[in-house]
Amino acid sequence: MRIVRTQVGIVGAGPAGLLLGHLLHLNGIDSVIVENRRREYVIDRVRAGVLEQGTVDLLQAMGVGAGLRRAGLRHDGLYLSFQGQRHRINLAELTGGKAITVYGQNEVVRDLIDARQQTQRPIYFEAGQVSVAALASSAPTVRFQHDGEECEVRCDFIAGCDGFHGICRPSVPDGVLTNYERVYPFGWLGILAEAAPSLDELVYTYHERGFALFSMRSPTLTRLYLQVPPDEPIERWSDDAIWQEMMTRMSTRDGWKPNVGHIVQKSVTPMRSFVAAPMRYERLFLAGDAAHIVPPTGAKGLNLAASDVVVLARGLRAFYDDGDTSFLDSYSDVCLRRVWKAQRFSWWMTSTLHRFPDETAFDHQRQIADLDYLTGSRAAMTSLAEQYVGLPVEVALEDVGLTRHLHSGA
Ligand code: FAD
Ligand code: PHB
């Protein structure tokens, strides 16, 4: 068996694991990243696209913002659309200049994998049979098979960054974690199309036939979503049927609609809210989707993964610099305060903008009134705006050894 010794064993090379690995590297802390998929698979997965201001600032300060500066699309506002009319919410004006940036998760992951490989610190792709053990000891281990060889990573701590379906959360003994969950009676059919975005900001649409979302990835790629039943087989939707439904739901009375183009990717994602608490068991720390997931309506998933790992990096830095365990001890509480607010926001955006199979005519009128109020009240728009651009993270960039980058906010 090959034995590898490190300080922090990281399971999963999604945004959470890669960000943590690089933050630790910048603080002189060694790690080994173990990922069960191929490098190309991890990069090519089409997922989130909206980065909060704080996530942009973090990537810049970490020195991995070159791609973001080159190709990220800064949005100062977004639209809410209902009853055939679009209403703009000016995020920047309502939040003292904050904005969101559209930059695909796969680009973030590609940039972070490149940065990892430049550090020469280990990252194992295509690891088989990954397991964690001795979590309650001072020397926990990550075991896996790689290139036909049995490997064991011996570390001080394990970061479970292996997503909702990973092995870290289920490795916590029964009775330790409390799971909070809400499953929604719908999913999102998402497409990526070779079409220039017909507008330079996102449009969230509430329509009689269900929710729809207009987004983008680049000046030549449009990303669109439709509310569908949760277990909808994607084969049921021909490209023509998808475009027809997109147009029906999204077209507004002023003549705006998305541009049509060749569909290069399509899939259906079920929607759920989930939190496992606490986010720690002894020497195992859960971060990102391994600990919580949100329905994508608030665009929070990737951003929560980023804020978790900043809190964790501060705890690990204090431990290695001064033997101070207090920040590791408060990790779960600090993260969960922000996680629950993002959960509430994502649930609220989802509830406000989707049609529910069991809703009454009263519920429908109430939803229209909610949207009418929201788009007519500066107070309500300010509340949406400050949550959409991202609530503050309790840990400052300086607390993890970073200084704010000159290009911050670009
Ligand atoms: P992940 O990105 O899931 O990364 C976990 C990593 O761990 C993966 O690379 C996985 O391969 C690896 N792994 C899993 N099991 C093991 C194992 N046993 N051993 C080793 N490695 C393992 N958010 C939005 O805001 N907008 C969206 O449109 C959106 N769409 C989504 C679509 C899908 C299909 C999914 C699943 C999520 C989507 N999200 C979206 C959520 C967002 O992508 C996640 O919140 C984000 O990826 C969280 O990052 P993470 O690193 O915590 O988890
Ligand atoms: C996306 O561009 O993929 C996207 C944007 C906003 C969301 C969810 C997904 O709320």
Coordinates of C-alpha atoms and ligand atoms in Angstrom, one line a residue:
M1 CA 0.0 0.0 0.0
R2 CA 1.2 3.5 -0.8
I3 CA 1.2 5.8 2.3
V4 CA 0.9 9.5 1.7
R5 CA 1.3 11.9 4.6
T6 CA -0.3 15.4 4.6
Q7 CA -1.9 17.9 6.9
V8 CA -5.4 18.1 5.4
G9 CA -7.0 15.3 3.3
I10 CA -9.6 16.8 0.9
V11 CA -12.2 14.5 -0.6
G12 CA -13.7 15.9 -3.8
A13 CA -12.4 18.3 -6.5
G14 CA -15.5 20.4 -7.0
P15 CA -15.4 24.1 -6.2
A16 CA -15.3 23.5 -2.4
G17 CA -12.3 21.1 -2.4
L18 CA -10.3 23.0 -5.0
L19 CA -10.9 26.4 -3.3
L20 CA -9.9 24.9 0.0
G21 CA -6.8 23.3 -1.4
H22 CA -5.6 26.5 -2.9
L23 CA -6.4 28.7 0.2
L24 CA -4.5 26.2 2.3
H25 CA -1.6 26.3 -0.1
L26 CA -1.5 30.1 0.1
N27 CA -1.2 29.7 3.8
G28 CA 1.6 27.2 3.6
I29 CA -0.6 24.2 4.6
D30 CA -0.2 21.0 2.7
S31 CA -3.2 19.0 1.4
V32 CA -4.0 16.0 -0.8
I33 CA -7.1 16.1 -3.0
V34 CA -8.9 12.9 -3.9
E35 CA -11.5 12.9 -6.6
N36 CA -13.3 9.9 -8.0
R37 CA -14.1 11.3 -11.5
R38 CA -11.9 12.1 -14.5
R39 CA -10.4 15.6 -14.8
E40 CA -12.3 16.3 -18.0
Y41 CA -15.6 15.1 -16.4
V42 CA -15.2 17.5 -13.5
I43 CA -14.4 20.4 -15.8
D44 CA -17.1 19.7 -18.4
R45 CA -20.1 19.3 -16.0
V46 CA -22.5 22.2 -16.7
R47 CA -23.8 23.6 -13.4
A48 CA -24.0 27.0 -11.7
G49 CA -23.2 30.3 -13.4
V50 CA -23.7 33.2 -10.9
L51 CA -20.9 34.4 -8.7
E52 CA -21.7 36.7 -5.8
Q53 CA -19.5 39.8 -5.3
G54 CA -17.8 38.1 -2.4
T55 CA -16.9 35.0 -4.4
V56 CA -15.5 37.2 -7.2
D57 CA -13.4 39.1 -4.6
L58 CA -12.2 35.8 -3.1
L59 CA -11.1 34.4 -6.5
Q60 CA -9.3 37.6 -7.4
A61 CA -7.5 37.8 -4.0
M62 CA -6.4 34.2 -4.4
G63 CA -4.7 35.0 -7.7
V64 CA -7.0 32.8 -9.7
G65 CA -9.1 35.6 -11.3
A66 CA -7.4 36.0 -14.7
G67 CA -10.1 34.0 -16.6
L68 CA -12.8 35.7 -14.6
R69 CA -11.5 39.2 -15.6
R70 CA -11.2 38.1 -19.2
A71 CA -14.5 36.3 -19.6
G72 CA -16.7 37.0 -16.6
L73 CA -19.8 39.0 -17.3
R74 CA -20.6 41.6 -14.6
H75 CA -24.3 42.2 -14.2
D76 CA -25.5 45.3 -12.3
G77 CA -29.2 44.2 -12.4
L78 CA -31.7 41.4 -13.1
Y79 CA -35.3 41.2 -14.3
L80 CA -38.3 39.7 -12.8
S81 CA -41.0 39.0 -15.4
F82 CA -44.7 38.2 -14.9
Q83 CA -47.9 38.8 -16.7
G84 CA -45.9 39.5 -19.9
Q85 CA -43.9 42.4 -18.4
R86 CA -40.3 42.6 -17.3
H87 CA -39.3 44.6 -14.2
R88 CA -35.6 45.5 -13.6
I89 CA -34.1 45.3 -10.2
N90 CA -31.0 47.5 -10.1
L91 CA -28.7 45.4 -7.8
A92 CA -25.8 47.8 -7.9
E93 CA -27.8 50.9 -7.0
L94 CA -29.7 49.1 -4.2
T95 CA -26.5 47.6 -2.6
G96 CA -24.0 50.4 -2.8
G97 CA -22.3 49.2 -6.0
K98 CA -22.3 45.4 -5.6
A99 CA -23.0 43.2 -8.5
I100 CA -23.0 39.5 -9.6
T101 CA -20.7 38.0 -12.2
V102 CA -21.8 35.3 -14.7
Y103 CA -18.9 32.9 -15.1
G104 CA -19.5 29.2 -15.5
Q105 CA -18.7 26.8 -12.6
N106 CA -16.8 24.7 -15.1
E107 CA -14.5 27.7 -15.8
V108 CA -14.0 28.3 -12.1
V109 CA -13.1 24.6 -11.7
R110 CA -10.8 24.6 -14.7
D111 CA -8.9 27.7 -13.3
L112 CA -8.6 26.1 -9.9
I113 CA -7.4 22.8 -11.3
D114 CA -4.7 24.6 -13.3
A115 CA -3.7 26.6 -10.2
R116 CA -3.5 23.3 -8.2
Q117 CA -1.3 21.6 -10.8
Q118 CA 1.0 24.6 -10.7
T119 CA 1.5 24.3 -7.0
Q120 CA 2.8 20.7 -7.5
R121 CA 0.7 19.6 -4.6
P122 CA -1.1 16.2 -5.1
I123 CA -4.5 15.8 -6.7
Y124 CA -5.7 12.3 -7.6
F125 CA -8.4 12.0 -10.2
E126 CA -10.2 8.7 -11.0
A127 CA -9.7 7.5 -7.4
G128 CA -11.7 4.3 -6.8
Q129 CA -13.4 2.9 -3.6
V130 CA -12.8 6.2 -1.7
S131 CA -13.4 5.8 2.1
V132 CA -12.5 7.7 5.3
A133 CA -11.7 6.2 8.7
A134 CA -10.4 7.0 12.2
L135 CA -12.4 10.3 12.2
A136 CA -12.4 10.5 16.0
S137 CA -8.6 10.0 16.2
S138 CA -5.8 12.6 15.8
A139 CA -4.7 10.7 12.6
P140 CA -7.8 10.2 10.3
T141 CA -7.2 8.5 6.9
V142 CA -8.5 8.7 3.4
R143 CA -8.2 5.4 1.5
F144 CA -8.6 4.8 -2.3
Q145 CA -7.4 2.9 -5.3
H146 CA -5.4 4.7 -7.9
D147 CA -3.8 3.2 -11.0
G148 CA -4.3 -0.3 -9.6
E149 CA -2.6 0.6 -6.3
E150 CA -4.0 0.9 -2.8
C151 CA -3.4 4.3 -1.3
E152 CA -3.8 5.7 2.2
V153 CA -3.6 9.4 3.0
R154 CA -2.7 10.0 6.7
C155 CA -3.7 13.5 7.8
D156 CA -4.5 15.7 10.7
F157 CA -8.0 16.7 9.4
I158 CA -10.3 15.6 6.6
A159 CA -12.4 18.1 4.6
G160 CA -15.5 16.4 3.2
C161 CA -16.0 18.4 0.0
D162 CA -17.5 15.5 -2.0
G163 CA -21.0 16.9 -2.8
F164 CA -24.4 15.7 -1.9
H165 CA -23.9 12.1 -3.0
G166 CA -20.4 11.7 -1.5
I167 CA -19.1 9.3 1.1
C168 CA -18.0 11.7 3.9
R169 CA -21.4 12.7 5.3
P170 CA -22.6 9.0 5.4
S171 CA -19.3 8.1 7.2
V172 CA -20.4 10.1 10.3
P173 CA -21.8 7.7 13.0
D174 CA -25.6 7.5 13.3
G175 CA -27.2 10.0 15.6
V176 CA -24.6 12.7 15.3
L177 CA -26.1 14.7 12.4
T178 CA -29.6 16.1 12.1
N179 CA -30.9 16.3 8.5
Y180 CA -33.3 19.1 7.5
E181 CA -34.9 18.6 4.1
R182 CA -37.6 19.9 1.8
V183 CA -38.1 18.2 -1.6
Y184 CA -39.9 20.3 -4.2
P185 CA -42.6 18.9 -6.6
F186 CA -40.7 20.0 -9.7
G187 CA -37.3 20.1 -11.3
W188 CA -35.5 22.3 -13.9
L189 CA -34.9 21.3 -17.5
G190 CA -31.7 23.2 -18.4
I191 CA -30.3 23.8 -21.9
L192 CA -27.1 25.4 -23.2
A193 CA -27.7 26.8 -26.7
E194 CA -25.3 28.3 -29.3
A195 CA -27.2 31.6 -29.5
A196 CA -26.1 35.1 -28.6
P197 CA -27.9 36.2 -25.4
S198 CA -30.8 38.5 -26.4
L199 CA -30.3 40.6 -23.3
D200 CA -27.3 41.2 -21.0
E201 CA -29.0 40.4 -17.7
L202 CA -30.9 37.4 -16.2
V203 CA -34.7 37.2 -16.5
Y204 CA -36.6 35.2 -13.9
T205 CA -40.1 34.5 -15.2
Y206 CA -43.3 33.5 -13.4
H207 CA -45.7 32.2 -16.0
E208 CA -49.1 30.4 -15.8
R209 CA -47.4 27.4 -17.3
G210 CA -44.5 27.5 -14.8
F211 CA -41.2 29.1 -14.0
A212 CA -38.6 29.9 -16.7
L213 CA -35.1 31.5 -16.5
F214 CA -33.0 33.2 -19.1
S215 CA -29.3 33.2 -18.4
M216 CA -26.0 33.0 -20.4
R217 CA -22.5 31.8 -20.3
S218 CA -20.7 34.0 -22.9
P219 CA -21.5 36.4 -25.7
T220 CA -22.3 33.3 -27.9
L221 CA -23.9 30.9 -25.4
T222 CA -27.4 31.2 -23.9
R223 CA -28.4 29.1 -20.8
L224 CA -32.1 28.6 -20.2
Y225 CA -34.3 26.7 -17.7
L226 CA -37.9 25.5 -17.5
Q227 CA -39.9 24.2 -14.6
V228 CA -40.9 20.6 -15.3
P229 CA -42.1 17.7 -13.2
P230 CA -39.2 16.4 -10.9
D231 CA -38.8 13.0 -12.6
E232 CA -39.4 14.3 -16.2
P233 CA -37.5 12.1 -18.7
I234 CA -35.4 14.4 -20.9
E235 CA -36.2 12.2 -23.9
R236 CA -39.8 13.5 -23.7
W237 CA -38.6 16.9 -24.9
S238 CA -37.5 17.4 -28.5
D239 CA -35.5 20.5 -29.2
D240 CA -38.5 22.0 -31.0
A241 CA -40.7 21.4 -28.0
I242 CA -38.2 23.0 -25.7
W243 CA -37.9 26.1 -27.8
Q244 CA -41.7 26.4 -28.1
E245 CA -42.2 26.2 -24.4
M246 CA -39.3 28.7 -23.7
M247 CA -40.9 31.2 -26.1
T248 CA -44.4 30.7 -24.6
R249 CA -43.2 31.3 -21.1
M250 CA -40.5 34.0 -21.6
S251 CA -41.7 36.3 -24.4
T252 CA -42.8 39.7 -23.0
R253 CA -45.3 42.1 -24.4
D254 CA -42.5 44.5 -25.5
G255 CA -41.4 41.9 -28.0
W256 CA -38.4 40.5 -26.1
K257 CA -37.6 36.8 -26.3
P258 CA -34.5 34.6 -26.2
N259 CA -32.6 34.0 -29.4
V260 CA -32.8 30.4 -30.7
G261 CA -29.8 28.3 -31.5
H262 CA -28.4 24.8 -31.6
I263 CA -28.9 23.0 -28.3
V264 CA -25.5 21.6 -27.1
Q265 CA -26.5 20.2 -23.7
K266 CA -29.8 19.4 -22.0
S267 CA -30.6 17.8 -18.6
V268 CA -33.2 17.7 -15.8
T269 CA -32.2 18.5 -12.2
P270 CA -34.5 17.7 -9.3
M271 CA -34.8 20.5 -6.6
R272 CA -34.3 20.1 -2.9
S273 CA -33.3 22.1 0.2
F274 CA -31.1 20.2 2.6
V275 CA -29.0 20.9 5.6
A276 CA -27.0 18.5 7.7
A277 CA -26.0 19.9 11.1
P278 CA -23.5 20.2 12.7
M279 CA -21.1 20.4 9.7
R280 CA -18.4 18.7 11.7
Y281 CA -17.7 15.4 13.4
E282 CA -14.5 15.3 15.3
R283 CA -11.7 15.6 12.7
L284 CA -14.0 15.6 9.7
F285 CA -15.3 18.9 8.4
L286 CA -18.1 19.0 5.8
A287 CA -18.2 21.8 3.3
G288 CA -20.4 22.8 0.3
D289 CA -22.9 20.5 -1.1
A290 CA -21.7 17.6 1.2
A291 CA -23.4 19.5 4.0
H292 CA -26.2 21.4 2.4
I293 CA -27.9 22.0 -1.0
V294 CA -30.3 24.7 -2.1
P295 CA -32.7 24.8 -5.0
P296 CA -30.9 26.8 -7.8
T297 CA -33.4 29.6 -8.0
G298 CA -31.3 31.9 -5.7
A299 CA -28.1 30.9 -7.4
K300 CA -26.4 30.2 -4.1
G301 CA -25.0 26.7 -4.2
L302 CA -21.5 27.5 -5.5
N303 CA -21.3 30.7 -3.4
L304 CA -22.1 28.8 -0.2
A305 CA -19.3 26.3 -1.0
A306 CA -16.9 29.2 -1.2
S307 CA -18.0 30.9 2.0
D308 CA -17.7 27.5 3.9
V309 CA -14.2 26.9 2.9
V310 CA -13.1 30.5 3.8
V311 CA -14.4 29.8 7.4
L312 CA -12.6 26.4 7.4
A313 CA -9.4 27.8 6.1
R314 CA -9.4 30.4 8.9
G315 CA -9.8 27.6 11.4
L316 CA -7.0 25.5 10.0
R317 CA -4.7 28.5 9.7
A318 CA -5.2 29.4 13.4
F319 CA -4.6 25.7 14.4
Y320 CA -1.3 25.4 12.4
D321 CA 0.0 28.9 13.3
D322 CA -0.9 29.1 17.0
G323 CA -2.4 25.7 18.0
D324 CA -5.6 27.7 18.4
T325 CA -8.7 25.4 18.0
S326 CA -11.4 27.9 18.8
F327 CA -12.1 28.8 15.1
L328 CA -12.3 25.1 14.2
D329 CA -14.7 24.7 17.1
S330 CA -17.0 27.5 15.8
Y331 CA -16.7 26.4 12.2
S332 CA -20.2 24.8 12.0
D333 CA -22.0 27.5 13.8
V334 CA -20.5 30.3 11.8
C335 CA -21.2 28.5 8.5
L336 CA -24.7 27.5 9.4
R337 CA -25.7 31.1 10.2
R338 CA -25.1 32.1 6.6
V339 CA -26.3 28.7 5.2
W340 CA -29.7 29.1 6.8
K341 CA -30.1 32.6 5.5
A342 CA -29.3 31.4 2.0
Q343 CA -31.6 28.5 2.5
R344 CA -34.4 30.8 3.4
F345 CA -33.7 33.1 0.4
S346 CA -33.5 30.1 -2.0
W347 CA -36.8 28.7 -0.6
W348 CA -38.5 32.1 -0.9
M349 CA -37.3 32.7 -4.5
T350 CA -38.4 29.2 -5.4
S351 CA -41.8 29.5 -3.7
T352 CA -42.5 32.9 -5.2
L353 CA -41.6 32.0 -8.8
H354 CA -42.8 28.4 -9.3
R355 CA -46.3 26.9 -9.8
F356 CA -47.1 24.2 -7.2
P357 CA -49.2 21.2 -8.2
D358 CA -51.4 21.5 -5.1
E359 CA -51.8 25.3 -5.1
T360 CA -55.2 27.0 -5.0
A361 CA -56.5 30.0 -6.9
F362 CA -55.8 32.0 -3.8
D363 CA -52.2 31.0 -3.8
H364 CA -51.8 32.0 -7.4
Q365 CA -53.2 35.5 -6.8
R366 CA -51.0 35.8 -3.7
Q367 CA -48.0 35.0 -5.7
I368 CA -48.9 37.7 -8.3
A369 CA -49.4 40.1 -5.5
D370 CA -46.0 39.2 -4.0
L371 CA -44.3 39.9 -7.3
D372 CA -46.3 43.1 -7.8
Y373 CA -45.3 44.3 -4.4
L374 CA -41.7 43.2 -4.9
T375 CA -41.2 45.1 -8.1
G376 CA -43.0 48.2 -6.8
S377 CA -41.4 48.6 -3.4
R378 CA -37.8 49.9 -3.0
A379 CA -37.6 48.3 0.4
A380 CA -38.6 44.9 -1.0
M381 CA -36.2 45.2 -4.0
T382 CA -33.4 46.2 -1.6
S383 CA -34.0 43.0 0.4
L384 CA -33.9 40.8 -2.7
A385 CA -30.8 42.7 -4.0
E386 CA -28.7 42.4 -0.9
Q387 CA -29.4 38.7 -0.6
Y388 CA -28.9 38.1 -4.4
V389 CA -25.4 39.8 -4.5
G390 CA -24.6 37.8 -1.3
L391 CA -24.8 38.4 2.4
P392 CA -21.6 39.1 4.3
V393 CA -19.2 36.3 5.2
E394 CA -18.2 36.5 8.9
V395 CA -14.6 35.8 8.0
A396 CA -12.6 38.6 6.2
L397 CA -10.2 37.9 3.4
E398 CA -7.4 39.2 5.7
D399 CA -8.3 36.4 8.2
V400 CA -7.1 33.8 5.6
G401 CA -4.0 35.7 4.7
L402 CA -5.4 37.5 1.6
T403 CA -5.5 41.1 0.6
R404 CA -8.2 42.6 -1.5
H405 CA -7.2 42.6 -5.1
L406 CA -6.9 45.8 -7.1
H407 CA -9.3 44.4 -9.7
S408 CA -11.9 43.5 -7.1
G409 CA -15.4 43.9 -8.5
A410 CA -14.2 43.8 -12.1
Ligands
FAD1 P1 -19.6 19.4 -6.1 O1 -19.5 20.4 -7.2 O2 -20.7 18.4 -6.2 O3 -18.3 18.7 -6.0 C1 -18.1 17.5 -5.3 C2 -16.9 16.7 -5.9 O4 -16.7 15.5 -5.2 C3 -17.3 16.3 -7.3 O5 -16.2 16.6 -8.2 C4 -17.5 14.8 -7.2 O6 -17.2 14.1 -8.4 C5 -16.6 14.4 -6.1 N1 -17.0 13.2 -5.4 C6 -18.2 12.7 -5.1 N2 -18.2 11.5 -4.5 C7 -16.9 11.3 -4.3 C8 -16.1 10.2 -3.7 N3 -16.8 9.2 -3.1 N4 -14.8 10.3 -3.6 C9 -14.1 11.3 -4.2 N5 -14.8 12.4 -4.8 C10 -16.1 12.4 -4.8 N6 -26.1 25.9 -8.4 C11 -26.5 27.0 -8.9 O7 -26.3 28.0 -8.2 N7 -27.0 27.1 -10.2 C12 -27.2 26.0 -11.0 O8 -27.7 26.1 -12.1 C13 -26.9 24.8 -10.5 N8 -27.1 23.6 -11.2 C14 -26.7 22.4 -10.7 C15 -26.9 21.3 -11.4 C16 -26.6 20.0 -10.9 C17 -26.8 18.8 -11.7 C18 -26.0 19.9 -9.6 C19 -25.7 18.6 -9.0 C20 -25.8 21.1 -8.9 C21 -26.1 22.4 -9.4 N9 -25.9 23.5 -8.7 C22 -26.3 24.7 -9.2 C23 -25.3 23.6 -7.4 C24 -23.8 23.9 -7.5 O9 -23.3 23.4 -8.7 C25 -23.2 23.3 -6.3 O10 -23.7 23.9 -5.1 C26 -21.6 23.3 -6.3 O11 -21.1 22.5 -7.3 C27 -21.1 22.9 -4.9 O12 -19.8 22.6 -4.9 P2 -19.1 21.4 -4.1 O13 -17.7 21.5 -4.4 O14 -19.6 21.5 -2.7 O15 -19.8 20.1 -4.7
PHB2 C1 -27.3 29.7 -14.5 O1 -26.8 30.6 -15.3 O2 -27.0 28.5 -14.7 C2 -28.1 30.1 -13.4 C3 -28.4 31.4 -13.2 C4 -29.2 31.8 -12.1 C5 -29.8 30.8 -11.3 C6 -29.5 29.5 -11.5 C7 -28.7 29.1 -12.6 O3 -30.6 31.2 -10.3

